[in-house]
PDB file of C-alpha atoms in Angstrom:
ATOM      1  CA  MET E   1      -5.178 -41.819 140.286  1.00 52.00           C
ATOM      2  CA  PHE E   2      -6.187 -42.739 136.941  1.00 57.00           C
ATOM      3  CA  LYS E   3      -7.539 -46.228 137.916  1.00 58.00           C
ATOM      4  CA  LYS E   4      -9.511 -44.497 140.798  1.00 56.00           C
ATOM      5  CA  ILE E   5     -11.235 -42.381 138.320  1.00 56.00           C
ATOM      6  CA  LEU E   6     -11.981 -45.264 136.094  1.00 55.00           C
ATOM      7  CA  ALA E   7     -13.619 -47.048 139.020  1.00 55.00           C
ATOM      8  CA  THR E   8     -16.033 -44.265 139.894  1.00 54.00           C
ATOM      9  CA  VAL E   9     -17.573 -44.188 136.244  1.00 52.00           C
ATOM     10  CA  GLY E  10     -17.855 -47.745 136.295  1.00 54.00           C
ATOM     11  CA  ILE E  11     -15.088 -49.086 133.951  1.00 51.00           C
ATOM     12  CA  GLY E  12     -13.624 -52.073 135.593  1.00 61.00           C
ATOM     13  CA  ALA E  13     -16.232 -52.343 138.055  1.00 76.00           C
ATOM     14  CA  ALA E  14     -17.122 -55.376 140.195  1.00 82.00           C
ATOM     15  CA  LYS E  15     -19.396 -57.986 138.723  1.00 85.00           C
ATOM     16  CA  VAL E  16     -22.015 -60.216 140.553  1.00 86.00           C
ATOM     17  CA  ASP E  17     -23.573 -63.534 139.767  1.00 88.00           C
ATOM     18  CA  THR E  18     -25.957 -65.528 141.698  1.00 90.00           C
ATOM     19  CA  ILE E  19     -25.586 -69.455 141.313  1.00 92.00           C
ATOM     20  CA  LEU E  20     -28.680 -71.314 142.382  1.00 93.00           C
ATOM     21  CA  GLN E  21     -28.469 -75.007 143.638  1.00 93.00           C
ATOM     22  CA  THR E  22     -31.588 -75.595 141.705  1.00 94.00           C
ATOM     23  CA  GLU E  23     -33.831 -73.106 139.728  1.00 95.00           C
ATOM     24  CA  HIS E  24     -36.660 -75.590 139.631  1.00 97.00           C
ATOM     25  CA  LEU E  25     -38.924 -74.868 142.786  1.00 97.00           C
ATOM     26  CA  GLN E  26     -42.459 -74.804 144.245  1.00 97.00           C
ATOM     27  CA  PRO E  27     -43.963 -71.806 146.158  1.00 97.00           C
ATOM     28  CA  GLY E  28     -42.822 -71.819 149.841  1.00 96.00           C
ATOM     29  CA  GLN E  29     -39.909 -74.052 149.013  1.00 97.00           C
ATOM     30  CA  LYS E  30     -36.406 -73.499 150.667  1.00 96.00           C
ATOM     31  CA  PHE E  31     -33.549 -72.733 148.047  1.00 96.00           C
ATOM     32  CA  SER E  32     -29.748 -72.409 148.330  1.00 95.00           C
ATOM     33  CA  ALA E  33     -27.545 -70.044 146.369  1.00 94.00           C
ATOM     34  CA  GLU E  34     -24.094 -68.802 146.214  1.00 93.00           C
ATOM     35  CA  ILE E  35     -23.433 -65.192 145.332  1.00 91.00           C
ATOM     36  CA  LEU E  36     -20.226 -64.496 143.652  1.00 91.00           C
ATOM     37  CA  ILE E  37     -18.657 -61.053 143.623  1.00 89.00           C
ATOM     38  CA  GLN E  38     -15.724 -60.726 140.972  1.00 91.00           C
ATOM     39  CA  GLY E  39     -13.633 -57.538 141.657  1.00 90.00           C
ATOM     40  CA  GLY E  40     -12.622 -55.448 138.679  1.00 88.00           C
ATOM     41  CA  ASP E  41      -9.384 -53.705 137.668  1.00 88.00           C
ATOM     42  CA  VAL E  42      -9.281 -51.726 140.973  1.00 88.00           C
ATOM     43  CA  GLU E  43     -10.346 -51.955 144.598  1.00 89.00           C
ATOM     44  CA  GLN E  44     -13.875 -50.842 145.162  1.00 87.00           C
ATOM     45  CA  GLU E  45     -16.108 -50.080 147.927  1.00 85.00           C
ATOM     46  CA  ILE E  46     -19.491 -51.713 147.868  1.00 85.00           C
ATOM     47  CA  SER E  47     -22.471 -50.048 150.046  1.00 84.00           C
ATOM     48  CA  GLY E  48     -24.912 -52.929 149.593  1.00 85.00           C
ATOM     49  CA  LEU E  49     -25.934 -56.265 148.056  1.00 87.00           C
ATOM     50  CA  ASP E  50     -29.315 -57.130 147.626  1.00 89.00           C
ATOM     51  CA  LEU E  51     -31.246 -60.082 146.180  1.00 91.00           C
ATOM     52  CA  ALA E  52     -34.987 -59.726 144.922  1.00 91.00           C
ATOM     53  CA  LEU E  53     -37.800 -62.227 143.811  1.00 94.00           C
ATOM     54  CA  MET E  54     -39.236 -60.635 140.909  1.00 93.00           C
ATOM     55  CA  THR E  55     -42.182 -61.172 138.496  1.00 95.00           C
ATOM     56  CA  LYS E  56     -43.855 -59.126 135.730  1.00 94.00           C
ATOM     57  CA  VAL E  57     -47.316 -57.673 136.531  1.00 95.00           C
ATOM     58  CA  LYS E  58     -50.033 -56.344 134.578  1.00 93.00           C
ATOM     59  CA  VAL E  59     -51.111 -52.823 135.667  1.00 91.00           C
ATOM     60  CA  GLU E  60     -54.617 -51.386 134.605  1.00 85.00           C
ATOM     61  CA  ASP E  61     -55.063 -47.485 134.488  1.00 83.00           C
ATOM     62  CA  ASP E  62     -56.984 -44.951 132.450  1.00 81.00           C
ATOM     63  CA  ASN E  63     -54.421 -45.025 129.748  1.00 81.00           C
ATOM     64  CA  GLY E  64     -54.780 -48.868 129.279  1.00 84.00           C
ATOM     65  CA  ASP E  65     -52.963 -52.023 130.428  1.00 87.00           C
ATOM     66  CA  TYR E  66     -49.162 -52.346 130.730  1.00 89.00           C
ATOM     67  CA  PHE E  67     -46.603 -54.721 132.323  1.00 91.00           C
ATOM     68  CA  THR E  68     -44.021 -53.671 135.072  1.00 92.00           C
ATOM     69  CA  ASN E  69     -41.589 -55.467 137.157  1.00 93.00           C
ATOM     70  CA  HIS E  70     -42.742 -56.190 140.573  1.00 94.00           C
ATOM     71  CA  VAL E  71     -40.737 -57.252 143.749  1.00 94.00           C
ATOM     72  CA  ILE E  72     -42.375 -59.996 145.458  1.00 96.00           C
ATOM     73  CA  GLU E  73     -39.822 -60.236 148.220  1.00 95.00           C
ATOM     74  CA  SER E  74     -36.191 -58.931 148.849  1.00 92.00           C
ATOM     75  CA  TRP E  75     -33.199 -59.712 151.000  1.00 93.00           C
ATOM     76  CA  HIS E  76     -30.418 -57.472 152.129  1.00 91.00           C
ATOM     77  CA  ILE E  77     -27.165 -59.705 151.912  1.00 90.00           C
ATOM     78  CA  VAL E  78     -24.367 -57.244 152.632  1.00 87.00           C
ATOM     79  CA  ASP E  79     -24.283 -53.663 154.149  1.00 87.00           C
ATOM     80  CA  HIS E  80     -20.762 -52.734 153.129  1.00 86.00           C
ATOM     81  CA  CYS E  81     -17.537 -54.461 151.936  1.00 86.00           C
ATOM     82  CA  THR E  82     -14.592 -53.787 149.993  1.00 89.00           C
ATOM     83  CA  VAL E  83     -13.660 -55.778 146.885  1.00 90.00           C
ATOM     84  CA  ALA E  84      -9.976 -55.771 145.955  1.00 93.00           C
ATOM     85  CA  ALA E  85      -8.879 -55.863 142.289  1.00 92.00           C
ATOM     86  CA  GLY E  86      -9.363 -59.308 140.899  1.00 92.00           C
ATOM     87  CA  GLU E  87     -10.771 -60.652 144.071  1.00 94.00           C
ATOM     88  CA  LEU E  88     -13.490 -63.252 144.157  1.00 95.00           C
ATOM     89  CA  LYS E  89     -15.920 -63.200 147.123  1.00 93.00           C
ATOM     90  CA  ARG E  90     -18.210 -66.107 147.723  1.00 95.00           C
ATOM     91  CA  ILE E  91     -21.300 -65.467 149.845  1.00 93.00           C
ATOM     92  CA  PRO E  92     -23.580 -68.523 150.733  1.00 95.00           C
ATOM     93  CA  PHE E  93     -27.264 -67.781 150.904  1.00 94.00           C
ATOM     94  CA  GLU E  94     -30.447 -69.666 151.837  1.00 96.00           C
ATOM     95  CA  ALA E  95     -33.975 -68.498 151.899  1.00 96.00           C
ATOM     96  CA  ARG E  96     -37.513 -69.649 151.161  1.00 96.00           C
ATOM     97  CA  LEU E  97     -39.599 -68.876 148.049  1.00 97.00           C
ATOM     98  CA  HIS E  98     -42.521 -66.790 148.939  1.00 97.00           C
ATOM     99  CA  SER E  99     -45.629 -68.902 149.198  1.00 97.00           C
ATOM    100  CA  GLU E 100     -47.486 -66.587 146.706  1.00 98.00           C
ATOM    101  CA  THR E 101     -44.938 -66.941 143.875  1.00 98.00           C
ATOM    102  CA  PRO E 102     -46.603 -67.288 140.541  1.00 98.00           C
ATOM    103  CA  ILE E 103     -46.588 -70.496 138.720  1.00 98.00           C
ATOM    104  CA  THR E 104     -44.440 -70.398 135.646  1.00 97.00           C
ATOM    105  CA  GLU E 105     -44.735 -74.047 134.466  1.00 97.00           C
ATOM    106  CA  LEU E 106     -48.078 -74.437 132.737  1.00 94.00           C
ATOM    107  CA  ASN E 107     -48.550 -76.807 129.846  1.00 85.00           C
ATOM    108  CA  GLN E 108     -51.563 -74.954 128.099  1.00 83.00           C
ATOM    109  CA  GLY E 109     -52.678 -71.551 127.043  1.00 81.00           C
ATOM    110  CA  LEU E 110     -50.838 -68.305 126.750  1.00 91.00           C
ATOM    111  CA  ASN E 111     -48.402 -67.955 129.529  1.00 94.00           C
ATOM    112  CA  GLN E 112     -47.336 -64.502 130.264  1.00 93.00           C
ATOM    113  CA  THR E 113     -45.965 -65.409 133.801  1.00 96.00           C
ATOM    114  CA  GLN E 114     -42.257 -64.815 134.384  1.00 94.00           C
ATOM    115  CA  VAL E 115     -40.274 -65.108 137.749  1.00 96.00           C
ATOM    116  CA  TRP E 116     -36.735 -64.476 138.423  1.00 93.00           C
ATOM    117  CA  LEU E 117     -34.102 -63.401 141.039  1.00 92.00           C
ATOM    118  CA  ALA E 118     -32.184 -60.250 140.600  1.00 89.00           C
ATOM    119  CA  THR E 119     -28.992 -59.558 142.168  1.00 87.00           C
ATOM    120  CA  GLY E 120     -27.688 -56.139 142.575  1.00 82.00           C
ATOM    121  CA  LEU E 121     -24.546 -54.270 143.837  1.00 75.00           C
ATOM    122  CA  ASN E 122     -24.638 -50.625 145.223  1.00 74.00           C
ATOM    123  CA  ILE E 123     -21.261 -49.240 144.390  1.00 63.00           C
ATOM    124  CA  ASP E 124     -20.766 -45.509 145.281  1.00 60.00           C
ATOM    125  CA  MET E 125     -20.746 -43.312 142.404  1.00 49.00           C
ATOM    126  CA  ALA E 126     -20.646 -46.261 139.996  1.00 51.00           C
ATOM    127  CA  LEU E 127     -22.745 -47.954 137.571  1.00 47.00           C
ATOM    128  CA  ASP E 128     -24.776 -50.806 139.159  1.00 49.00           C
ATOM    129  CA  PRO E 129     -24.062 -54.324 137.777  1.00 51.00           C
ATOM    130  CA  THR E 130     -26.945 -56.637 138.043  1.00 61.00           C
ATOM    131  CA  ASP E 131     -27.619 -60.444 137.534  1.00 70.00           C
ATOM    132  CA  LYS E 132     -30.973 -61.910 136.576  1.00 83.00           C
ATOM    133  CA  ASP E 133     -31.521 -65.715 137.042  1.00 88.00           C
ATOM    134  CA  PRO E 134     -34.979 -67.258 135.815  1.00 92.00           C
ATOM    135  CA  ILE E 135     -36.893 -69.487 138.376  1.00 95.00           C
ATOM    136  CA  TYR E 136     -39.146 -72.269 137.059  1.00 97.00           C
ATOM    137  CA  VAL E 137     -42.026 -72.560 139.514  1.00 98.00           C
ATOM    138  CA  TYR E 138     -44.147 -75.534 139.555  1.00 98.00           C
ATOM    139  CA  PRO E 139     -47.687 -75.882 141.361  1.00 97.00           C
ATOM    140  CA  ASN E 140     -47.858 -77.638 144.742  1.00 97.00           C
ATOM    141  CA  GLU E 141     -50.012 -80.665 145.020  1.00 97.00           C
ATOM    142  CA  ALA E 142     -53.208 -78.975 145.946  1.00 97.00           C
ATOM    143  CA  VAL E 143     -52.984 -76.538 143.056  1.00 98.00           C
ATOM    144  CA  ARG E 144     -51.904 -79.206 140.485  1.00 97.00           C
ATOM    145  CA  THR E 145     -54.817 -81.396 141.714  1.00 98.00           C
ATOM    146  CA  PHE E 146     -57.333 -78.551 141.552  1.00 97.00           C
ATOM    147  CA  MET E 147     -56.122 -77.650 138.085  1.00 97.00           C
ATOM    148  CA  GLN E 148     -57.030 -81.257 137.017  1.00 97.00           C
ATOM    149  CA  ALA E 149     -60.320 -81.037 138.612  1.00 96.00           C
ATOM    150  CA  ILE E 150     -61.551 -78.089 136.562  1.00 95.00           C
ATOM    151  CA  GLU E 151     -60.235 -79.739 133.527  1.00 94.00           C
ATOM    152  CA  ARG E 152     -62.481 -82.743 134.340  1.00 93.00           C
ATOM    153  CA  CYS E 153     -65.273 -80.437 134.680  1.00 90.00           C
ATOM    154  CA  GLY E 154     -65.018 -79.365 131.121  1.00 90.00           C
ATOM    155  CA  PHE E 155     -62.639 -76.222 131.136  1.00 93.00           C
ATOM    156  CA  ASN E 156     -59.337 -75.586 129.294  1.00 93.00           C
ATOM    157  CA  LEU E 157     -56.564 -73.245 130.449  1.00 96.00           C
ATOM    158  CA  VAL E 158     -56.229 -70.528 127.836  1.00 96.00           C
ATOM    159  CA  LYS E 159     -54.218 -67.762 129.518  1.00 96.00           C
ATOM    160  CA  SER E 160     -52.078 -66.961 132.611  1.00 96.00           C
ATOM    161  CA  ASP E 161     -50.701 -63.665 133.787  1.00 96.00           C
ATOM    162  CA  VAL E 162     -49.925 -61.701 137.065  1.00 97.00           C
ATOM    163  CA  GLU E 163     -51.739 -58.633 138.168  1.00 96.00           C
ATOM    164  CA  LYS E 164     -50.636 -55.981 140.571  1.00 96.00           C
ATOM    165  CA  GLY E 165     -52.892 -55.693 143.777  1.00 95.00           C
ATOM    166  CA  PHE E 166     -54.241 -57.823 146.519  1.00 96.00           C
ATOM    167  CA  LEU E 167     -56.976 -60.588 146.908  1.00 96.00           C
ATOM    168  CA  GLN E 168     -59.342 -60.787 149.765  1.00 92.00           C
ATOM    169  CA  ALA E 169     -61.970 -63.192 150.649  1.00 92.00           C
ATOM    170  CA  SER E 170     -63.948 -64.219 153.620  1.00 87.00           C
ATOM    171  CA  THR E 171     -61.443 -66.231 155.160  1.00 90.00           C
ATOM    172  CA  PHE E 172     -58.031 -65.075 153.787  1.00 94.00           C
ATOM    173  CA  GLN E 173     -56.072 -62.358 151.950  1.00 95.00           C
ATOM    174  CA  SER E 174     -52.906 -62.272 149.877  1.00 97.00           C
ATOM    175  CA  THR E 175     -49.715 -60.464 151.060  1.00 96.00           C
ATOM    176  CA  SER E 176     -47.387 -60.159 148.032  1.00 97.00           C
ATOM    177  CA  GLY E 177     -48.908 -57.211 146.193  1.00 97.00           C
ATOM    178  CA  CYS E 178     -49.649 -59.281 143.082  1.00 97.00           C
ATOM    179  CA  TYR E 179     -51.769 -62.322 142.170  1.00 97.00           C
ATOM    180  CA  GLN E 180     -51.845 -64.806 139.358  1.00 98.00           C
ATOM    181  CA  GLU E 181     -54.872 -65.405 137.142  1.00 97.00           C
ATOM    182  CA  LEU E 182     -55.582 -68.525 135.328  1.00 97.00           C
ATOM    183  CA  GLU E 183     -58.055 -68.061 132.727  1.00 97.00           C
ATOM    184  CA  TYR E 184     -60.379 -71.070 131.717  1.00 95.00           C
ATOM    185  CA  LYS E 185     -62.772 -71.321 128.962  1.00 93.00           C
ATOM    186  CA  PRO E 186     -65.312 -74.167 128.688  1.00 89.00           C
ATOM    187  CA  ASN E 187     -64.997 -76.833 126.043  1.00 86.00           C
ATOM    188  CA  ALA E 188     -67.744 -78.275 123.813  1.00 73.00           C
ATOM    189  CA  SER E 189     -68.862 -80.662 126.488  1.00 60.00           C
ATOM    190  CA  ASN E 190     -69.242 -78.095 129.245  1.00 59.00           C
ATOM    191  CA  LEU E 191     -72.681 -78.157 130.884  1.00 60.00           C
ATOM    192  CA  PHE E 192     -72.549 -74.994 133.090  1.00 65.00           C
ATOM    193  CA  ASP E 193     -73.861 -71.624 132.245  1.00 75.00           C
ATOM    194  CA  LEU E 194     -70.304 -70.174 132.124  1.00 84.00           C
ATOM    195  CA  LYS E 195     -68.421 -68.136 129.679  1.00 87.00           C
ATOM    196  CA  GLU E 196     -65.126 -68.093 131.566  1.00 91.00           C
ATOM    197  CA  VAL E 197     -63.639 -69.145 134.961  1.00 94.00           C
ATOM    198  CA  GLU E 198     -60.573 -67.366 136.497  1.00 96.00           C
ATOM    199  CA  LEU E 199     -58.661 -68.946 139.323  1.00 97.00           C
ATOM    200  CA  SER E 200     -56.222 -67.388 141.750  1.00 98.00           C
ATOM    201  CA  PHE E 201     -54.386 -69.497 144.462  1.00 98.00           C
ATOM    202  CA  VAL E 202     -53.058 -68.184 147.857  1.00 97.00           C
ATOM    203  CA  PRO E 203     -50.994 -70.972 149.226  1.00 97.00           C
ATOM    204  CA  GLU E 204     -49.834 -71.201 152.824  1.00 95.00           C
ATOM    205  CA  ALA E 205     -47.737 -73.697 154.720  1.00 93.00           C
ATOM    206  CA  HIS E 206     -50.404 -76.382 155.242  1.00 95.00           C
ATOM    207  CA  LYS E 207     -53.283 -75.106 153.089  1.00 97.00           C
ATOM    208  CA  THR E 208     -53.960 -73.498 149.772  1.00 98.00           C
ATOM    209  CA  HIS E 209     -56.869 -70.944 149.255  1.00 97.00           C
ATOM    210  CA  VAL E 210     -58.557 -70.443 146.063  1.00 97.00           C
ATOM    211  CA  LEU E 211     -60.359 -67.437 144.617  1.00 97.00           C
ATOM    212  CA  ILE E 212     -62.856 -68.411 141.583  1.00 95.00           C
ATOM    213  CA  GLU E 213     -64.198 -65.606 139.368  1.00 94.00           C
ATOM    214  CA  LEU E 214     -67.279 -67.009 137.435  1.00 91.00           C
ATOM    215  CA  ASP E 215     -68.290 -65.167 134.286  1.00 88.00           C
ATOM    216  CA  ARG E 216     -71.855 -66.552 133.642  1.00 81.00           C
ATOM    217  CA  ALA E 217     -73.681 -66.175 130.253  1.00 71.00           C
ATOM    218  CA  PHE E 218     -77.179 -65.196 131.947  1.00 68.00           C
ATOM    219  CA  ARG E 219     -76.715 -64.663 135.709  1.00 66.00           C
ATOM    220  CA  GLY E 220     -73.612 -62.279 135.691  1.00 66.00           C
ATOM    221  CA  ASP E 221     -70.282 -62.462 137.217  1.00 76.00           C
ATOM    222  CA  GLY E 222     -69.693 -63.582 140.854  1.00 88.00           C
ATOM    223  CA  TYR E 223     -66.923 -64.916 143.191  1.00 92.00           C
ATOM    224  CA  ILE E 224     -66.627 -67.954 145.252  1.00 93.00           C
ATOM    225  CA  ASP E 225     -63.642 -69.279 147.351  1.00 94.00           C
ATOM    226  CA  MET E 226     -62.585 -72.327 149.081  1.00 94.00           C
ATOM    227  CA  THR E 227     -59.749 -73.820 151.035  1.00 96.00           C
ATOM    228  CA  ILE E 228     -57.733 -76.989 150.374  1.00 97.00           C
ATOM    229  CA  GLU E 229     -56.075 -78.733 153.333  1.00 97.00           C
ATOM    230  CA  HIS E 230     -52.782 -80.141 152.195  1.00 97.00           C
ATOM    231  CA  ASP E 231     -53.227 -83.449 154.004  1.00 95.00           C
ATOM    232  CA  GLN E 232     -56.645 -83.887 152.463  1.00 94.00           C
ATOM    233  CA  VAL E 233     -56.022 -83.387 148.671  1.00 96.00           C
ATOM    234  CA  ASN E 234     -58.434 -85.690 146.668  1.00 96.00           C
ATOM    235  CA  LEU E 235     -59.237 -85.476 143.021  1.00 96.00           C
ATOM    236  CA  SER E 236     -62.564 -87.021 143.193  1.00 96.00           C
ATOM    237  CA  GLN E 237     -63.760 -84.793 145.989  1.00 95.00           C
ATOM    238  CA  LEU E 238     -62.397 -81.681 144.295  1.00 96.00           C
ATOM    239  CA  CYS E 239     -64.222 -82.504 141.306  1.00 95.00           C
ATOM    240  CA  ASP E 240     -67.440 -82.987 143.277  1.00 94.00           C
ATOM    241  CA  GLN E 241     -67.046 -79.761 145.058  1.00 93.00           C
ATOM    242  CA  LEU E 242     -66.341 -77.766 141.868  1.00 92.00           C
ATOM    243  CA  GLU E 243     -69.547 -79.295 140.169  1.00 89.00           C
ATOM    244  CA  HIS E 244     -71.586 -78.261 143.008  1.00 88.00           C
ATOM    245  CA  LEU E 245     -69.995 -74.602 143.177  1.00 85.00           C
ATOM    246  CA  LEU E 246     -70.156 -74.101 139.522  1.00 83.00           C
ATOM    247  CA  ASN E 247     -73.815 -74.990 139.145  1.00 78.00           C
TER     248      ASN E 247
END
């Protein structure tokens, strides 16, 4: 009886850990993991096990800006199971990273982008153990080449963050409930009438959409968008397209 009471208040509770085959991924890439549930001092009934792909988003409201956690995608792993005292359960898991997962691996500017996998057990009448595993997200070839092109056009990346909301353009819209903004400033050799350029990417399986926000010194702000087919990525062509769009 005493051990049963200890279990309901979370003492000696089961613990969970997710072991990723690799934490270095690109948006849309498949990943494999093994979820370990380690039993505590007593047998416990687990009412659910969930895995969530998370990021930190900036929210703007009347009280100012603040950051909060956002679920990009979630997976329900187990509905119900019993974990015996000291038992180790191993659950294999495979999924695909959401195609709109923000990029974390940027080599310039103030990088406020974070992405992680959160694993949680739902134990009736008990404290909920959680596990948090960082994900290092790299740009796909189209995004990487586009970033190289805008740098060749005379812009430097100064800031990256993720904002809450959806993007919508003439030919595409986002689905994850958040979007990453890469903020670029012109360098001394820049020839365009621009104070700032912000890029947001919406990748799909075979193409990547780009929404470009232009902050012009004399002509006001504006938006343009374009789509890069993954089998037609070419740095020189992207530089030419960007120069035309930015003029």
